[in-house]
Short mmCIF file of C-alpha atoms in Angstrom, two decimals:
data_model
loop_
_atom_site.label_atom_id
_atom_site.label_comp_id
_atom_site.label_asym_id
_atom_site.label_seq_id
_atom_site.Cartn_x
_atom_site.Cartn_y
_atom_site.Cartn_z
CA UNK A 460 0.06 -0.48 -0.35
CA UNK A 461 1.54 3.02 -1.34
CA UNK A 462 1.73 5.79 1.17
CA UNK A 463 1.83 9.82 1.05
CA UNK A 464 4.26 10.89 4.00
CA UNK A 465 4.82 13.57 5.01
CA UNK A 466 7.84 14.47 7.31
CA UNK A 467 8.57 17.94 10.06
CA UNK A 468 11.61 18.74 9.99
CA UNK A 469 13.16 20.99 12.07
CA UNK A 470 16.79 22.59 12.13
CA UNK A 471 18.25 23.71 15.55
CA UNK A 472 21.65 25.04 17.33
CA UNK A 473 24.55 22.47 17.36
CA UNK A 474 24.31 21.81 21.03
CA UNK A 475 27.91 20.82 21.40
CA UNK A 476 28.78 24.69 20.90
CA UNK A 477 28.97 27.19 24.14
CA UNK A 478 25.13 29.56 24.62
CA UNK A 479 25.35 33.38 25.05
CA UNK A 480 22.30 35.38 25.65
CA UNK A 481 21.65 38.06 23.83
CA UNK A 482 21.65 41.95 24.35
CA UNK A 483 17.77 42.05 24.75
CA UNK A 484 17.14 39.14 27.15
CA UNK A 485 15.12 37.68 25.17
CA UNK A 486 16.64 34.72 23.21
CA UNK A 487 20.65 33.43 22.75
CA UNK A 488 22.87 35.23 20.22
CA UNK A 489 23.10 33.19 16.95
CA UNK A 490 25.61 35.35 15.38
CA UNK A 491 28.54 32.61 15.49
CA UNK A 492 26.13 29.04 15.51
CA UNK A 493 26.19 26.57 13.16
CA UNK A 494 23.40 24.40 12.88
CA UNK A 495 21.75 20.84 12.40
CA UNK A 496 19.47 18.43 12.02
CA UNK A 497 17.17 17.65 15.23
CA UNK A 498 18.28 14.23 16.33
CA UNK A 499 15.06 12.69 16.66
CA UNK A 500 14.00 14.22 13.41
CA UNK A 501 16.51 12.21 11.55
CA UNK A 502 14.87 8.95 13.01
CA UNK A 503 11.59 10.11 11.51
CA UNK A 504 13.06 10.91 8.02
CA UNK A 505 14.52 7.64 8.36
CA UNK A 506 11.24 6.03 8.89
CA UNK A 507 9.50 7.90 6.02
CA UNK A 508 12.29 6.58 3.72
CA UNK A 509 12.07 3.20 4.84
CA UNK A 510 7.69 3.32 5.14
CA UNK A 511 8.62 4.54 1.08
CA UNK A 512 10.97 1.40 -0.06
CA UNK A 513 8.94 -1.11 1.64
CA UNK A 514 5.08 0.03 0.57
CA UNK A 515 6.07 2.78 -1.88
CA UNK A 516 4.35 6.63 -2.64
CA UNK A 517 6.47 9.59 -1.94
CA UNK A 518 8.37 11.58 1.50
CA UNK A 519 8.02 15.21 1.54
CA UNK A 520 10.69 16.56 3.95
CA UNK A 521 8.57 20.16 5.66
CA UNK A 522 9.83 22.32 7.69
CA UNK A 523 9.50 26.09 9.29
CA UNK A 524 12.38 28.41 9.62
CA UNK A 525 14.87 30.66 7.11
CA UNK A 526 16.15 30.16 4.28
CA UNK A 527 19.55 28.44 6.09
CA UNK A 528 17.25 25.67 6.71
CA UNK A 529 17.44 24.88 2.59
CA UNK A 530 20.86 23.46 3.89
CA UNK A 531 18.37 20.49 6.05
CA UNK A 532 15.99 20.66 3.72
CA UNK A 533 18.95 19.50 1.24
CA UNK A 534 20.11 16.79 3.38
CA UNK A 535 17.25 14.76 3.36
CA UNK A 536 15.56 14.97 -0.12
CA UNK A 537 20.36 13.34 -0.22
CA UNK A 538 18.54 10.77 2.29
CA UNK A 539 15.75 9.73 0.14
CA UNK A 540 13.15 12.08 0.06
CA UNK A 541 11.04 12.96 -3.08
CA UNK A 542 10.16 16.36 -2.49
CA UNK A 543 11.95 18.83 0.11
CA UNK A 544 8.35 22.63 0.76
CA UNK A 545 9.85 25.41 2.83
CA UNK A 546 7.86 27.62 4.75
CA UNK A 547 9.64 30.77 4.75
CA UNK A 548 9.37 32.26 8.62
CA UNK A 549 12.34 33.92 9.11
CA UNK A 550 12.00 34.57 12.47
CA UNK A 551 15.13 32.92 13.97
CA UNK A 552 14.56 31.78 17.47
CA UNK A 553 10.50 30.77 17.12
CA UNK A 554 10.06 29.84 20.11
CA UNK A 555 5.96 29.71 20.20
CA UNK A 556 4.87 26.36 19.58
CA UNK A 557 1.12 26.81 19.33
CA UNK A 558 2.00 29.37 16.31
CA UNK A 559 4.50 26.63 14.58
CA UNK A 560 2.28 24.22 15.35
CA UNK A 561 -0.65 25.77 12.93
CA UNK A 562 1.69 27.21 10.52
CA UNK A 563 2.46 23.66 10.04
CA UNK A 564 -0.65 21.78 10.05
CA UNK A 565 -1.20 24.94 7.81
CA UNK A 566 1.28 23.79 4.80
CA UNK A 567 -0.05 20.26 5.41
CA UNK A 568 -2.93 20.84 4.42
CA UNK A 569 -2.58 21.23 1.47
CA UNK A 570 -0.08 18.13 0.42
CA UNK A 571 -1.11 14.77 0.29
CA UNK A 572 -0.82 13.41 2.97
CA UNK A 573 -2.06 9.38 4.66
CA UNK A 574 1.34 9.26 7.44
CA UNK A 575 2.52 12.53 8.77
CA UNK A 576 5.59 11.84 11.27
CA UNK A 577 7.55 13.75 13.10
CA UNK A 578 10.57 13.09 15.67
CA UNK A 579 9.55 13.21 19.51
CA UNK A 580 11.00 16.37 20.94
CA UNK A 581 12.88 18.76 19.63
CA UNK A 582 16.84 18.92 21.33
CA UNK A 583 16.31 22.68 22.17
CA UNK A 584 13.53 23.21 24.38
CA UNK A 585 12.29 20.07 24.79
CA UNK A 586 9.05 20.35 25.01
CA UNK A 587 7.88 17.01 23.03
CA UNK A 588 4.56 19.34 22.03
CA UNK A 589 4.31 20.08 18.13
CA UNK A 590 3.46 16.63 16.99
CA UNK A 591 0.41 16.17 18.75
CA UNK A 592 -1.11 19.97 18.68
CA UNK A 593 -0.61 18.31 14.76
CA UNK A 594 -3.00 15.97 15.40
CA UNK A 595 -5.05 18.22 17.25
CA UNK A 596 -4.87 20.62 14.96
CA UNK A 597 -5.63 18.23 11.85
CA UNK A 598 -8.02 15.90 13.66
CA UNK A 599 -5.85 13.55 13.13
CA UNK A 600 -5.57 9.72 15.08
CA UNK A 601 -2.12 9.89 16.80
CA UNK A 602 0.64 8.01 18.45
CA UNK A 603 3.68 9.48 20.50
CA UNK A 604 7.86 7.75 21.38
CA UNK A 605 7.22 5.40 18.79
CA UNK A 606 9.80 2.72 18.18
CA UNK A 607 8.15 0.25 15.25
CA UNK A 608 5.56 1.04 12.18
CA UNK A 609 3.54 -1.83 10.22
CA UNK A 610 1.97 -0.96 7.75
CA UNK A 611 -1.32 -2.62 7.13
CA UNK A 612 -4.29 -2.38 5.21
CA UNK A 613 -5.40 1.00 5.37
CA UNK A 614 -4.35 0.67 8.88
CA UNK A 615 -0.49 1.00 11.14
CA UNK A 616 0.60 -1.30 13.44
CA UNK A 617 2.43 0.60 16.20
CA UNK A 618 4.64 0.11 19.56
CA UNK A 619 4.87 3.49 21.98
CA UNK A 620 7.26 2.96 24.78
CA UNK A 621 6.66 3.05 27.61
CA UNK A 622 8.28 4.18 31.06
CA UNK A 623 10.45 0.20 32.78
CA UNK A 624 11.22 -0.84 29.12
CA UNK A 625 7.62 -1.87 28.54
CA UNK A 626 5.69 -0.50 25.16
CA UNK A 627 2.56 -0.40 23.92
CA UNK A 628 0.96 -1.43 20.70
CA UNK A 629 -1.71 0.06 19.34
CA UNK A 630 -3.52 -0.38 15.80
CA UNK A 631 -4.28 3.96 13.93
CA UNK A 632 -6.29 3.90 10.95
CA UNK A 633 -5.02 6.30 8.18
CA UNK A 634 -4.15 9.55 7.67
CA UNK A 635 -2.92 9.20 11.05
CA UNK A 636 -0.14 10.88 13.02
CA UNK A 637 3.24 9.90 14.72
CA UNK A 638 5.96 11.11 16.74
CA UNK A 639 9.30 8.57 16.40
CA UNK A 640 12.28 7.70 19.17
CA UNK A 641 15.28 7.90 19.32
CA UNK A 642 16.88 4.53 18.48
CA UNK A 643 13.49 3.65 16.56
CA UNK A 644 15.71 2.50 13.25
CA UNK A 645 19.10 3.79 11.96
CA UNK A 646 19.74 6.87 10.21
CA UNK A 647 21.70 6.36 6.99
CA UNK A 648 24.01 8.23 5.23
CA UNK A 649 23.65 10.44 2.33
CA UNK A 650 26.17 9.17 -1.02
CA UNK A 651 27.73 11.26 -2.18
CA UNK A 652 25.85 11.09 -6.09
CA UNK A 653 22.44 11.22 -3.84
CA UNK A 654 24.53 14.78 -2.01
CA UNK A 655 25.31 16.31 -5.43
CA UNK A 656 21.98 15.30 -7.45
CA UNK A 657 20.25 17.25 -3.68
CA UNK A 658 22.16 20.55 -4.31
CA UNK A 659 20.57 20.59 -8.24
CA UNK A 660 16.65 19.52 -6.49
CA UNK A 661 14.71 23.42 -6.25
CA UNK A 662 13.61 23.39 -2.68
CA UNK A 663 9.60 25.10 -2.60
CA UNK A 664 9.14 28.02 -0.26
CA UNK A 665 5.46 28.44 0.98
CA UNK A 666 4.45 32.09 2.05
CA UNK A 667 1.19 32.82 4.60
CA UNK A 668 -0.56 34.02 1.15
CA UNK A 669 -0.20 30.26 -0.06
CA UNK A 670 -1.68 28.78 3.45
CA UNK A 671 -4.27 31.13 3.58
CA UNK A 672 -2.97 33.59 6.36
CA UNK A 673 -2.37 37.47 5.32
CA UNK A 674 -0.05 37.18 7.79
CA UNK A 675 1.52 34.87 10.93
CA UNK A 676 -0.03 37.48 13.36
CA UNK A 677 -3.13 36.52 11.36
CA UNK A 678 -3.48 33.11 12.85
CA UNK A 679 -5.94 31.61 15.68
CA UNK A 680 -3.54 30.65 18.75
CA UNK A 681 -4.84 29.21 21.81
CA UNK A 682 -1.45 27.90 22.83
CA UNK A 683 0.29 30.71 22.11
CA UNK A 684 3.09 32.34 24.41
CA UNK A 685 6.06 34.74 24.59
CA UNK A 686 9.21 34.56 25.96
CA UNK A 687 10.00 37.97 28.84
CA UNK A 688 13.53 36.76 29.06
CA UNK A 689 16.25 33.86 30.09
CA UNK A 690 18.65 34.34 32.22
CA UNK A 691 21.25 32.02 33.64
CA UNK A 692 19.62 29.46 37.13
CA UNK A 693 20.26 31.97 39.99
CA UNK A 694 22.43 30.21 42.13
CA UNK A 695 21.31 29.31 45.50
CA UNK A 696 22.05 27.99 48.92
CA UNK A 697 26.67 26.26 48.23
CA UNK A 698 25.72 25.71 44.40
CA UNK A 699 27.74 27.50 42.13
CA UNK A 700 27.16 29.18 38.39
CA UNK A 701 30.47 27.79 36.79
CA UNK A 702 31.72 29.69 33.60
CA UNK A 703 33.33 30.55 30.79
CA UNK A 704 35.90 29.23 28.31
CA UNK A 705 35.51 24.84 28.64
CA UNK A 706 38.66 24.92 29.82
CA UNK A 707 38.36 27.47 32.89
CA UNK A 708 35.42 25.33 34.00
CA UNK A 709 36.81 22.17 34.03
CA UNK A 710 39.62 23.72 35.81
CA UNK A 711 37.01 25.33 38.06
CA UNK A 712 34.90 21.49 38.61
CA UNK A 713 38.78 19.99 39.65
CA UNK A 714 39.41 22.41 42.48
CA UNK A 715 35.53 21.68 43.60
CA UNK A 716 36.36 18.19 43.71
CA UNK A 717 38.90 18.80 44.63
CA UNK A 718 38.22 21.57 47.66
CA UNK A 719 35.18 19.44 48.59
CA UNK A 720 37.27 16.08 49.36
CA UNK A 721 35.96 13.88 46.37
CA UNK A 722 39.10 14.42 44.47
CA UNK A 723 42.25 13.59 46.51
CA UNK A 724 45.11 16.37 46.96
#
């Protein structure tokens, strides 16, 4: 049974970098950052491509973000996606998960979809909310923390991870939405010929007008919030905030451990 699969991808700042708070206190400094595909979304993309390879159909990689996200979409094309779509959204931080979900849902409605996949969470905000909000907005049955997907006739059998090493198996009618758990599969590397081909493929760009929206602020937002400010956690009691370069932090941590008697002098 061939399926049209839409997989939602997010580009995040490389989590291995050291972050600094911007001067307005509402975001991190982004002028020197580099970005990568969100780790959980790698598993969602791999699951989408495997379903296509086994059952036929098409995979559309969809993202909401600025021009720089096109590099991530080309990576998805090189790994097996058939089409890439970027919703032009130039807010570099895009904190509002409810607003983002409604914009993504408006785009998904314009695409043929039997199955929508997302990663279980994003590595930057770890809300684990986008998939569930999308399912609610689109009116789709959904399952979260999915570790196994079996396509049957007009339905899916999915295994969802529970605590304590347990899992629960569901049957879900199509169309549906799933959030894919870390480790559900082994994401592939893109071969060089596919990378070169993806570099030449067009990326479809959607604007608010194409989605029937006059502007992002016109979207109805029952789930909406704004960031008032960011700051490091305040030290309380005997706590200490260790700052500085990686080397400086390592030296200070070693000194603290020695002072507390955890490490012999």
